[in-house]
Amino acid sequence: MIDVNNLHKSFGDKQVLCGIDEHIQKGEKVVIIGPSGSGKSTFLRCLNLMETPTDGEVIFEGKNITAASGAELNKIRQKMGMVFQHFNLFPHLTIQKNITLAPVKLGLMTQAEADKRARELLERVGLPEKAGQYPAQLSGGQKQRIAIVRSLAMNPDVMLFDEPTSALDPEMVREVLDFMKQLAREGMTMVVVTHEMGFAKEVGSRVLFMDEGRIVEQNTPEEFFAHPKDARLQEFLSKVL
Amino acid sequence: MGILNWFAEAGAKFSAAFLENDRYIAYLKGFGTTLYVSFFAVLVGVVIGLVLAVVKYMAVRKKSFRPLGWIANIYITIIRGTPVYVQMMIIYYIIFNVRGFPAFLSGIICFGINSSAYVAEIIRAGIEAVDRGQAEAGRSLGLSEMQTMKSIIMPQAVKNILPALGNEFIVLIKETAIIGGIAVLDVTKAAMNVGAKTYDYLTPLLIAAFMYLVVVILLTKLLSMFERRLAKSDRR
């Protein structure tokens, strides 16, 4: 579904990604871990071209998106949901409007259809009473669940999560992870950058370890956590587990 | 001592400056012109300013906008770096030196252009103050740059912009007082004309000043009402 070939990214003189090759299949849940500054967020953000790679290509559903025009890219992004560390809900719009804005503006649904879909999704995430409220009135965990719902409203083929629980108070991490697990069970293709090792073990179909702009090791979660081979990964796991 | 004498005869002076010979009509007409010129100048200023702001914003992010960005910068530098009175003279006596070209129109264009340079910077700063993540969220959903700008960035930027923009409107209204320099009969010019007839300039000028003050106070009230409405989504 996503093929990454020889991906490079540098900011000025600083090389952040040093040649990444990676293939993500439909239905996979790929969890990316690694120390901060290892390039894992940048890698994720290159998948939907939030960051423009310096070199290499990203191919999504057969289309080379690194070579796509602006309009093509917008179309492709409709199919790639993204969830951010800081939620990035639209503070000037109600929760309902946050969810319906994109599908309506992009002509995928009428306002009535989008409203119906928003209600279903809000129902599902247990927040139907928040429809008319503004983001500022919600807790962090609620905001992040709404942000996920906002992406889901576009019916994406893949969801990219960029440290979705890192900005949350500890007691709110669970509600977000539970919702993500639910999505995973339903077969959503997911790429998740996270520090939640429990989530990686439980949900991941594959875990990648990144360090200094490279994927150093990858394996099934069982093998990955039980028998890490790379010395840096061993050291990293000894610190976080 | 002039001021003390004036207080002693305030009633009579006021009557001479405002009521006799239906002079209040001259003030009201002049005041109407002041409001009219200010209103359209604000409109011109906001439209040009908005375009300049978007150009400058895009120039930082997109290569193709860079030459336009330079032009916008040169325009802003020149307009902000020269006195509005000089600009008015140039526009009226040189650029629109056409028989029958209405002076008030020169005034509107002049104050509009002048204001646009300040408005551009106000709007640009307001746009840039919106969190980067907002644009990213919009783009990640598949919205185009323009759709993101219109539906997500601008509505939030307005909140940042409004107080400074209101200030600019207020400055502009008062600045139009120099429009008498190109023979447009605004409220200041009307007051001067009355003064020339009654040999008392202080009273008519105080009356004119009072009129400016009233509009500015009303405008301030209106803007704070508007700001409160926009703050609706901030409430917890």
Tab-separated table of C-alpha atoms in Angstrom:
chain	number	residue	atom	x	y	z
A	1	MET	CA	0.000	0.000	0.000
A	2	ILE	CA	2.837	2.394	0.853
A	3	ASP	CA	6.256	1.873	-0.665
A	4	VAL	CA	9.111	4.042	0.448
A	5	ASN	CA	12.280	3.933	-1.617
A	6	ASN	CA	15.591	5.438	-0.594
A	7	LEU	CA	13.989	8.302	1.327
A	8	HIS	CA	16.260	11.163	2.339
A	9	LYS	CA	15.389	14.338	4.185
A	10	SER	CA	17.599	17.083	5.468
A	11	PHE	CA	16.844	20.397	7.101
A	12	GLY	CA	19.646	22.684	5.972
A	13	ASP	CA	22.894	20.861	6.714
A	14	LYS	CA	21.267	18.469	9.129
A	15	GLN	CA	20.447	15.099	7.630
A	16	VAL	CA	17.389	13.682	9.379
A	17	LEU	CA	16.541	10.700	7.172
A	18	CYS	CA	19.425	8.827	5.578
A	19	GLY	CA	17.925	6.488	3.025
A	20	ILE	CA	14.853	4.613	4.181
A	21	ASP	CA	13.287	1.696	2.341
A	22	GLU	CA	10.023	0.439	3.757
A	23	HIS	CA	6.937	-1.346	2.509
A	24	ILE	CA	3.662	-1.184	4.330
A	25	GLN	CA	0.929	-3.650	3.407
A	26	LYS	CA	-2.789	-3.080	3.624
A	27	GLY	CA	-4.130	-3.878	7.087
A	28	GLU	CA	-0.733	-3.709	8.748
A	29	LYS	CA	-0.215	-1.835	12.000
A	30	VAL	CA	3.301	-0.519	11.880
A	31	VAL	CA	4.599	0.975	15.095
A	32	ILE	CA	7.699	3.155	14.958
A	33	ILE	CA	9.755	3.719	18.078
A	34	GLY	CA	13.097	5.313	18.717
A	35	PRO	CA	14.874	8.003	20.700
A	36	SER	CA	13.888	11.619	20.128
A	37	GLY	CA	15.642	13.145	17.154
A	38	SER	CA	15.873	9.766	15.444
A	39	GLY	CA	13.729	10.993	12.549
A	40	LYS	CA	10.623	8.915	13.218
A	41	SER	CA	8.190	11.849	13.102
A	42	THR	CA	9.885	13.225	10.006
A	43	PHE	CA	9.587	9.830	8.362
A	44	LEU	CA	5.873	9.693	9.155
A	45	ARG	CA	5.367	13.248	7.898
A	46	CYS	CA	7.086	12.361	4.629
A	47	LEU	CA	4.496	9.652	3.983
A	48	ASN	CA	1.787	12.238	3.223
A	49	LEU	CA	4.282	14.884	2.182
A	50	MET	CA	3.749	17.160	5.171
A	51	GLU	CA	7.516	17.300	4.761
A	52	THR	CA	8.940	17.258	1.247
A	53	PRO	CA	11.652	14.622	0.981
A	54	THR	CA	15.037	15.791	-0.251
A	55	ASP	CA	15.473	12.604	-2.238
A	56	GLY	CA	13.766	9.256	-2.815
A	57	GLU	CA	10.157	8.395	-3.455
A	58	VAL	CA	6.946	7.536	-1.645
A	59	ILE	CA	4.432	5.441	-3.564
A	60	PHE	CA	0.903	5.208	-2.214
A	61	GLU	CA	-1.607	2.853	-3.826
A	62	GLY	CA	0.491	2.761	-6.982
A	63	LYS	CA	0.905	6.531	-7.291
A	64	ASN	CA	4.237	8.207	-6.840
A	65	ILE	CA	3.213	11.016	-4.512
A	66	THR	CA	6.655	12.590	-4.387
A	67	ALA	CA	6.130	13.463	-8.060
A	68	ALA	CA	2.451	14.395	-7.766
A	69	SER	CA	1.112	17.843	-8.627
A	70	GLY	CA	-0.527	19.997	-5.974
A	71	ALA	CA	-4.047	18.954	-6.923
A	72	GLU	CA	-3.145	15.253	-7.112
A	73	LEU	CA	-1.467	15.477	-3.739
A	74	ASN	CA	-4.595	16.980	-2.172
A	75	LYS	CA	-6.604	14.061	-3.567
A	76	ILE	CA	-4.126	11.529	-2.189
A	77	ARG	CA	-4.120	13.145	1.234
A	78	GLN	CA	-7.871	12.625	1.462
A	79	LYS	CA	-7.072	8.919	1.695
A	80	MET	CA	-4.343	9.323	4.323
A	81	GLY	CA	-5.642	10.442	7.677
A	82	MET	CA	-3.216	12.093	10.041
A	83	VAL	CA	-3.419	12.529	13.802
A	84	PHE	CA	-1.086	15.011	15.456
A	85	GLN	CA	0.564	15.172	18.850
A	86	HIS	CA	-1.184	18.455	19.622
A	87	PHE	CA	-4.562	17.441	18.132
A	88	ASN	CA	-4.770	20.550	15.924
A	89	LEU	CA	-8.531	20.777	16.165
A	90	PHE	CA	-9.915	23.955	14.630
A	91	PRO	CA	-10.611	26.128	17.690
A	92	HIS	CA	-13.032	28.462	15.910
A	93	LEU	CA	-15.385	25.666	14.874
A	94	THR	CA	-17.710	23.439	16.865
A	95	ILE	CA	-16.852	19.762	17.173
A	96	GLN	CA	-19.503	18.936	14.590
A	97	LYS	CA	-18.025	21.467	12.147
A	98	ASN	CA	-14.506	20.231	12.813
A	99	ILE	CA	-15.610	16.828	11.581
A	100	THR	CA	-17.744	17.919	8.627
A	101	LEU	CA	-15.617	20.775	7.249
A	102	ALA	CA	-13.322	18.761	4.989
A	103	PRO	CA	-15.809	16.252	3.521
A	104	VAL	CA	-18.220	19.087	2.710
A	105	LYS	CA	-15.645	21.562	1.369
A	106	LEU	CA	-14.140	18.843	-0.801
A	107	GLY	CA	-17.540	17.954	-2.205
A	108	LEU	CA	-17.454	14.361	-0.956
A	109	MET	CA	-20.637	14.712	1.086
A	110	THR	CA	-23.505	17.136	1.424
A	111	GLN	CA	-23.751	18.954	4.751
A	112	ALA	CA	-26.624	16.648	5.739
A	113	GLU	CA	-24.674	13.488	4.922
A	114	ALA	CA	-21.612	14.781	6.731
A	115	ASP	CA	-23.705	15.713	9.764
A	116	LYS	CA	-25.126	12.211	9.868
A	117	ARG	CA	-21.673	10.659	9.565
A	118	ALA	CA	-20.359	12.993	12.290
A	119	ARG	CA	-23.175	11.940	14.618
A	120	GLU	CA	-22.429	8.249	14.001
A	121	LEU	CA	-18.736	8.754	14.667
A	122	LEU	CA	-19.361	10.839	17.781
A	123	GLU	CA	-21.752	8.174	19.019
A	124	ARG	CA	-19.109	5.557	18.444
A	125	VAL	CA	-16.457	7.406	20.374
A	126	GLY	CA	-18.917	8.131	23.167
A	127	LEU	CA	-19.022	11.898	22.775
A	128	PRO	CA	-22.335	12.664	21.055
A	129	GLU	CA	-23.151	15.433	23.524
A	130	LYS	CA	-20.054	17.397	22.463
A	131	ALA	CA	-21.243	18.069	18.913
A	132	GLY	CA	-22.180	21.695	19.564
A	133	GLN	CA	-19.249	22.537	21.819
A	134	TYR	CA	-15.925	24.093	20.941
A	135	PRO	CA	-12.540	22.344	21.267
A	136	ALA	CA	-11.539	24.586	24.195
A	137	GLN	CA	-14.307	22.985	26.254
A	138	LEU	CA	-12.897	19.462	25.879
A	139	SER	CA	-10.225	17.557	27.779
A	140	GLY	CA	-7.042	16.499	26.004
A	141	GLY	CA	-8.187	12.911	25.613
A	142	GLN	CA	-11.518	14.018	24.201
A	143	LYS	CA	-9.790	16.378	21.790
A	144	GLN	CA	-7.542	13.629	20.484
A	145	ARG	CA	-10.452	11.241	20.022
A	146	ILE	CA	-12.279	13.975	18.087
A	147	ALA	CA	-9.156	14.541	15.992
A	148	ILE	CA	-9.141	10.839	15.102
A	149	VAL	CA	-12.843	11.019	14.285
A	150	ARG	CA	-12.206	14.055	12.078
A	151	SER	CA	-9.741	12.011	10.034
A	152	LEU	CA	-12.078	9.020	9.931
A	153	ALA	CA	-14.853	11.161	8.486
A	154	MET	CA	-12.835	11.232	5.261
A	155	ASN	CA	-12.910	7.409	5.083
A	156	PRO	CA	-9.115	7.133	4.755
A	157	ASP	CA	-7.312	3.985	3.615
A	158	VAL	CA	-4.500	4.526	6.070
A	159	MET	CA	-4.108	6.459	9.309
A	160	LEU	CA	-0.851	8.103	10.350
A	161	PHE	CA	-0.431	8.805	14.050
A	162	ASP	CA	2.308	11.199	15.143
A	163	GLU	CA	2.829	10.615	18.870
A	164	PRO	CA	-0.907	10.787	19.541
A	165	THR	CA	-0.653	10.393	23.313
A	166	SER	CA	2.537	12.334	24.055
A	167	ALA	CA	0.748	15.591	24.896
A	168	LEU	CA	-1.865	13.947	27.113
A	169	ASP	CA	-2.131	13.748	30.873
A	170	PRO	CA	-1.435	10.149	31.945
A	171	GLU	CA	-5.031	9.417	32.899
A	172	MET	CA	-6.211	10.295	29.391
A	173	VAL	CA	-3.777	8.146	27.466
A	174	ARG	CA	-5.911	5.059	27.843
A	175	GLU	CA	-9.097	6.366	26.266
A	176	VAL	CA	-7.149	7.365	23.160
A	177	LEU	CA	-5.220	4.096	22.956
A	178	ASP	CA	-8.422	2.105	23.443
A	179	PHE	CA	-9.999	3.885	20.507
A	180	MET	CA	-6.910	3.250	18.390
A	181	LYS	CA	-6.983	-0.436	19.326
A	182	GLN	CA	-10.591	-0.570	18.263
A	183	LEU	CA	-9.641	0.887	14.881
A	184	ALA	CA	-6.824	-1.616	14.588
A	185	ARG	CA	-9.179	-4.534	15.238
A	186	GLU	CA	-11.455	-3.289	12.485
A	187	GLY	CA	-8.617	-3.672	10.033
A	188	MET	CA	-7.501	-0.091	9.533
A	189	THR	CA	-3.995	0.229	8.136
A	190	MET	CA	-2.053	2.223	10.705
A	191	VAL	CA	1.385	3.758	11.006
A	192	VAL	CA	2.000	4.900	14.551
A	193	VAL	CA	4.904	6.840	15.992
A	194	THR	CA	4.702	6.412	19.736
A	195	HIS	CA	6.448	5.922	23.031
A	196	GLU	CA	3.742	3.549	24.263
A	197	MET	CA	5.541	0.208	24.286
A	198	GLY	CA	2.437	-1.541	25.592
A	199	PHE	CA	0.529	-0.410	22.524
A	200	ALA	CA	3.352	-1.551	20.249
A	201	LYS	CA	3.321	-5.010	21.827
A	202	GLU	CA	-0.414	-5.416	21.844
A	203	VAL	CA	-1.467	-3.863	18.547
A	204	GLY	CA	1.561	-3.735	16.281
A	205	SER	CA	1.895	-6.241	13.493
A	206	ARG	CA	5.421	-4.949	13.022
A	207	VAL	CA	7.638	-2.722	15.135
A	208	LEU	CA	10.364	-0.544	13.646
A	209	PHE	CA	13.230	0.926	15.610
A	210	MET	CA	14.688	4.114	14.187
A	211	ASP	CA	17.931	5.765	15.165
A	212	GLU	CA	19.896	8.530	13.479
A	213	GLY	CA	17.709	8.618	10.415
A	214	ARG	CA	17.701	4.900	9.677
A	215	ILE	CA	15.495	1.939	10.420
A	216	VAL	CA	17.932	-0.047	12.503
A	217	GLU	CA	15.803	-3.053	13.306
A	218	GLN	CA	12.321	-4.349	12.663
A	219	ASN	CA	10.429	-7.420	13.699
A	220	THR	CA	7.162	-8.788	14.999
A	221	PRO	CA	6.455	-7.319	18.422
A	222	GLU	CA	7.097	-10.636	20.185
A	223	GLU	CA	10.564	-11.069	18.704
A	224	PHE	CA	11.301	-7.356	18.775
A	225	PHE	CA	10.854	-6.975	22.505
A	226	ALA	CA	12.003	-10.462	23.555
A	227	HIS	CA	15.136	-10.728	21.441
A	228	PRO	CA	16.394	-7.334	20.326
A	229	LYS	CA	19.565	-7.783	18.273
A	230	ASP	CA	20.947	-4.302	17.709
A	231	ALA	CA	22.966	-2.898	20.577
A	232	ARG	CA	21.300	0.522	20.350
A	233	LEU	CA	17.863	-1.062	20.487
A	234	GLN	CA	18.872	-3.120	23.504
A	235	GLU	CA	20.054	0.009	25.222
A	236	PHE	CA	16.911	1.925	24.253
A	237	LEU	CA	14.610	-0.833	25.494
A	238	SER	CA	16.514	-1.141	28.755
A	239	LYS	CA	15.769	2.520	29.385
A	240	VAL	CA	12.084	2.600	28.451
A	241	LEU	CA	10.822	-0.781	29.627
B	1	MET	CA	-6.191	84.283	28.741
B	2	GLY	CA	-7.953	83.496	25.487
B	3	ILE	CA	-9.240	80.264	26.902
B	4	LEU	CA	-10.685	81.936	30.029
B	5	ASN	CA	-12.459	84.554	27.957
B	6	TRP	CA	-13.774	81.815	25.771
B	7	PHE	CA	-15.369	80.057	28.738
B	8	ALA	CA	-17.064	83.272	29.818
B	9	GLU	CA	-18.626	83.674	26.414
B	10	ALA	CA	-18.970	79.973	25.552
B	11	GLY	CA	-22.712	80.107	24.992
B	12	ALA	CA	-22.594	83.055	22.636
B	13	LYS	CA	-19.558	81.712	20.796
B	14	PHE	CA	-21.132	78.352	20.333
B	15	SER	CA	-24.303	79.941	19.065
B	16	ALA	CA	-22.308	82.035	16.576
B	17	ALA	CA	-20.168	79.105	15.442
B	18	PHE	CA	-22.855	76.477	15.190
B	19	LEU	CA	-26.381	77.839	15.074
B	20	GLU	CA	-26.325	81.255	13.358
B	21	ASN	CA	-26.980	81.244	9.628
B	22	ASP	CA	-27.681	77.511	9.875
B	23	ARG	CA	-23.941	76.878	10.130
B	24	TYR	CA	-24.515	73.436	11.638
B	25	ILE	CA	-25.446	72.294	8.150
B	26	ALA	CA	-21.887	73.011	6.971
B	27	TYR	CA	-20.486	70.865	9.809
B	28	LEU	CA	-22.874	68.024	9.159
B	29	LYS	CA	-22.160	68.071	5.443
B	30	GLY	CA	-18.436	68.150	6.158
B	31	PHE	CA	-18.841	65.407	8.700
B	32	GLY	CA	-20.709	63.344	6.126
B	33	THR	CA	-17.799	63.797	3.710
B	34	THR	CA	-15.325	62.770	6.415
B	35	LEU	CA	-17.276	59.586	7.109
B	36	TYR	CA	-17.796	58.868	3.425
B	37	VAL	CA	-14.144	59.282	2.515
B	38	SER	CA	-13.013	57.311	5.583
B	39	PHE	CA	-15.407	54.455	4.908
B	40	PHE	CA	-14.358	53.929	1.311
B	41	ALA	CA	-10.685	54.483	2.122
B	42	VAL	CA	-10.928	51.755	4.769
B	43	LEU	CA	-12.517	49.476	2.193
B	44	VAL	CA	-9.802	50.156	-0.377
B	45	GLY	CA	-7.156	49.761	2.330
B	46	VAL	CA	-8.463	46.398	3.530
B	47	VAL	CA	-8.835	44.952	0.027
B	48	ILE	CA	-5.333	45.974	-1.126
B	49	GLY	CA	-3.894	45.172	2.308
B	50	LEU	CA	-5.385	41.676	2.272
B	51	VAL	CA	-3.932	40.942	-1.153
B	52	LEU	CA	-0.514	42.235	-0.070
B	53	ALA	CA	-0.644	40.185	3.128
B	54	VAL	CA	-1.494	36.953	1.330
B	55	VAL	CA	1.215	37.615	-1.264
B	56	LYS	CA	3.784	38.187	1.475
B	57	TYR	CA	2.634	35.106	3.370
B	58	MET	CA	2.845	32.931	0.271
B	59	ALA	CA	6.176	34.426	-0.825
B	60	VAL	CA	7.811	32.903	2.244
B	61	ARG	CA	6.374	29.475	1.448
B	62	LYS	CA	6.266	29.229	-2.326
B	63	LYS	CA	9.027	30.068	-4.773
B	64	SER	CA	6.626	31.181	-7.494
B	65	PHE	CA	5.307	33.967	-5.260
B	66	ARG	CA	8.734	35.418	-4.544
B	67	PRO	CA	8.831	38.169	-7.237
B	68	LEU	CA	5.352	39.288	-6.171
B	69	GLY	CA	6.609	39.313	-2.608
B	70	TRP	CA	9.404	41.701	-3.539
B	71	ILE	CA	6.969	44.023	-5.278
B	72	ALA	CA	4.706	43.972	-2.215
B	73	ASN	CA	7.667	44.793	0.021
B	74	ILE	CA	8.775	47.714	-2.125
B	75	TYR	CA	5.212	49.077	-2.200
B	76	ILE	CA	4.873	48.794	1.577
B	77	THR	CA	8.282	50.364	2.203
B	78	ILE	CA	7.559	53.377	-0.001
B	79	ILE	CA	4.041	53.974	1.271
B	80	ARG	CA	5.007	53.641	4.919
B	81	GLY	CA	8.169	55.652	4.470
B	82	THR	CA	6.630	58.832	3.055
B	83	PRO	CA	4.161	61.317	4.585
B	84	VAL	CA	0.533	60.856	3.688
B	85	TYR	CA	0.210	64.598	2.989
B	86	VAL	CA	2.918	64.381	0.343
B	87	GLN	CA	1.272	61.280	-1.124
B	88	MET	CA	-2.031	63.158	-1.292
B	89	MET	CA	-0.458	66.069	-3.136
B	90	ILE	CA	1.231	63.754	-5.617
B	91	ILE	CA	-1.928	61.769	-6.265
B	92	TYR	CA	-4.168	64.814	-6.626
B	93	TYR	CA	-1.946	67.303	-8.447
B	94	ILE	CA	0.121	64.927	-10.575
B	95	ILE	CA	-1.374	61.455	-11.034
B	96	PHE	CA	-5.047	62.434	-11.232
B	97	ASN	CA	-4.457	65.868	-12.676
B	98	VAL	CA	-7.383	65.432	-15.026
B	99	ARG	CA	-10.044	68.081	-15.487
B	100	GLY	CA	-13.195	67.078	-13.696
B	101	PHE	CA	-11.623	64.260	-11.682
B	102	PRO	CA	-13.349	64.594	-8.297
B	103	ALA	CA	-10.985	65.577	-5.489
B	104	PHE	CA	-12.743	63.404	-2.927
B	105	LEU	CA	-11.995	60.370	-5.118
B	106	SER	CA	-8.304	61.275	-5.105
B	107	GLY	CA	-8.658	61.453	-1.335
B	108	ILE	CA	-10.236	58.018	-1.060
B	109	ILE	CA	-7.559	56.490	-3.282
B	110	CYS	CA	-4.776	58.235	-1.388
B	111	PHE	CA	-5.941	57.273	2.096
B	112	GLY	CA	-6.864	53.792	0.899
B	113	ILE	CA	-3.416	53.181	-0.556
B	114	ASN	CA	-1.732	54.671	2.482
B	115	SER	CA	-3.767	52.546	4.859
B	116	SER	CA	-3.261	49.372	2.801
B	117	ALA	CA	0.456	49.285	3.641
B	118	TYR	CA	-0.271	49.289	7.370
B	119	VAL	CA	-3.219	46.918	7.012
B	120	ALA	CA	-1.020	44.487	5.045
B	121	GLU	CA	1.434	44.197	7.918
B	122	ILE	CA	-1.375	43.856	10.450
B	123	ILE	CA	-3.038	41.059	8.489
B	124	ARG	CA	0.232	39.269	7.724
B	125	ALA	CA	1.194	39.265	11.389
B	126	GLY	CA	-2.290	38.000	12.252
B	127	ILE	CA	-2.047	35.151	9.758
B	128	GLU	CA	1.417	34.179	10.923
B	129	ALA	CA	0.283	34.114	14.538
B	130	VAL	CA	-2.077	31.221	13.772
B	131	ASP	CA	-0.500	27.958	14.899
B	132	ARG	CA	1.331	26.096	12.113
B	133	GLY	CA	-0.465	22.915	13.104
B	134	GLN	CA	-3.747	24.410	11.920
B	135	ALA	CA	-2.566	24.620	8.332
B	136	GLU	CA	-1.071	21.133	8.604
B	137	ALA	CA	-4.332	19.697	9.885
B	138	GLY	CA	-6.212	21.327	7.017
B	139	ARG	CA	-3.757	20.143	4.385
B	140	SER	CA	-3.621	16.622	5.861
B	141	LEU	CA	-7.381	16.339	5.306
B	142	GLY	CA	-6.832	17.084	1.621
B	143	LEU	CA	-7.898	20.722	1.606
B	144	SER	CA	-6.009	22.910	-0.843
B	145	GLU	CA	-3.809	25.780	0.234
B	146	MET	CA	-6.549	28.289	-0.589
B	147	GLN	CA	-9.334	26.306	1.101
B	148	THR	CA	-7.175	25.985	4.205
B	149	MET	CA	-6.470	29.707	4.115
B	150	LYS	CA	-10.119	30.638	3.723
B	151	SER	CA	-11.839	28.195	6.084
B	152	ILE	CA	-9.201	27.605	8.749
B	153	ILE	CA	-6.480	30.239	8.877
B	154	MET	CA	-8.357	33.451	8.065
B	155	PRO	CA	-11.234	33.023	10.536
B	156	GLN	CA	-8.665	32.553	13.299
B	157	ALA	CA	-6.432	35.332	12.018
B	158	VAL	CA	-9.334	37.803	12.150
B	159	LYS	CA	-9.344	37.450	15.907
B	160	ASN	CA	-5.660	38.393	16.067
B	161	ILE	CA	-6.094	41.152	13.507
B	162	LEU	CA	-9.203	42.913	14.713
B	163	PRO	CA	-7.850	45.021	17.594
B	164	ALA	CA	-4.944	46.367	15.524
B	165	LEU	CA	-7.162	46.833	12.496
B	166	GLY	CA	-9.679	48.807	14.544
B	167	ASN	CA	-6.838	51.012	15.663
B	168	GLU	CA	-5.857	51.564	12.035
B	169	PHE	CA	-9.444	52.568	11.152
B	170	ILE	CA	-9.424	55.108	13.951
B	171	VAL	CA	-6.103	56.559	12.811
B	172	LEU	CA	-7.413	56.727	9.253
B	173	ILE	CA	-10.581	58.619	10.165
B	174	LYS	CA	-8.550	61.247	11.965
B	175	GLU	CA	-5.925	61.383	9.223
B	176	THR	CA	-8.535	62.422	6.669
B	177	ALA	CA	-8.553	65.821	8.414
B	178	ILE	CA	-5.799	66.891	6.005
B	179	ILE	CA	-8.031	66.317	2.976
B	180	GLY	CA	-8.827	70.061	3.004
B	181	GLY	CA	-5.399	70.354	1.397
B	182	ILE	CA	-6.899	69.165	-1.878
B	183	ALA	CA	-10.019	71.298	-1.471
B	184	VAL	CA	-12.384	68.628	-0.192
B	185	LEU	CA	-14.855	70.102	2.283
B	186	ASP	CA	-14.611	67.719	5.221
B	187	VAL	CA	-15.576	68.613	8.783
B	188	THR	CA	-12.179	70.140	9.596
B	189	LYS	CA	-12.267	72.335	6.506
B	190	ALA	CA	-15.876	73.278	7.280
B	191	ALA	CA	-14.828	74.354	10.773
B	192	MET	CA	-11.994	76.454	9.363
B	193	ASN	CA	-14.412	78.137	6.969
B	194	VAL	CA	-16.758	79.017	9.807
B	195	GLY	CA	-13.828	80.340	11.810
B	196	ALA	CA	-12.841	82.589	8.916
B	197	LYS	CA	-16.308	84.141	8.945
B	198	THR	CA	-16.768	84.550	12.721
B	199	TYR	CA	-13.125	85.457	13.538
B	200	ASP	CA	-13.232	82.662	16.131
B	201	TYR	CA	-11.416	79.467	15.179
B	202	LEU	CA	-11.375	77.820	18.597
B	203	THR	CA	-15.100	77.118	18.835
B	204	PRO	CA	-15.562	75.575	15.386
B	205	LEU	CA	-12.445	73.457	15.815
B	206	LEU	CA	-13.678	72.207	19.195
B	207	ILE	CA	-16.986	71.303	17.557
B	208	ALA	CA	-15.133	69.389	14.828
B	209	ALA	CA	-12.919	67.698	17.402
B	210	PHE	CA	-15.995	66.635	19.339
B	211	MET	CA	-17.467	65.044	16.212
B	212	TYR	CA	-14.301	63.017	15.573
B	213	LEU	CA	-14.308	61.965	19.210
B	214	VAL	CA	-17.877	60.707	19.015
B	215	VAL	CA	-17.195	58.506	15.949
B	216	VAL	CA	-14.023	57.122	17.473
B	217	ILE	CA	-15.814	56.239	20.705
B	218	LEU	CA	-18.669	54.605	18.818
B	219	LEU	CA	-16.250	52.680	16.632
B	220	THR	CA	-14.300	51.494	19.667
B	221	LYS	CA	-17.514	50.217	21.244
B	222	LEU	CA	-18.536	48.484	18.042
B	223	LEU	CA	-15.167	46.774	17.715
B	224	SER	CA	-15.129	45.505	21.276
B	225	MET	CA	-18.631	44.096	20.737
B	226	PHE	CA	-17.384	42.308	17.650
B	227	GLU	CA	-14.314	40.992	19.461
B	228	ARG	CA	-16.465	39.568	22.221
B	229	ARG	CA	-18.580	37.742	19.679
B	230	LEU	CA	-15.513	36.260	18.035
B	231	ALA	CA	-14.229	35.116	21.421
B	232	LYS	CA	-17.198	32.784	21.752
B	233	SER	CA	-15.102	29.704	20.956
B	234	ASP	CA	-12.543	30.580	23.661
B	235	ARG	CA	-15.023	30.065	26.455
B	236	ARG	CA	-14.612	26.941	28.476
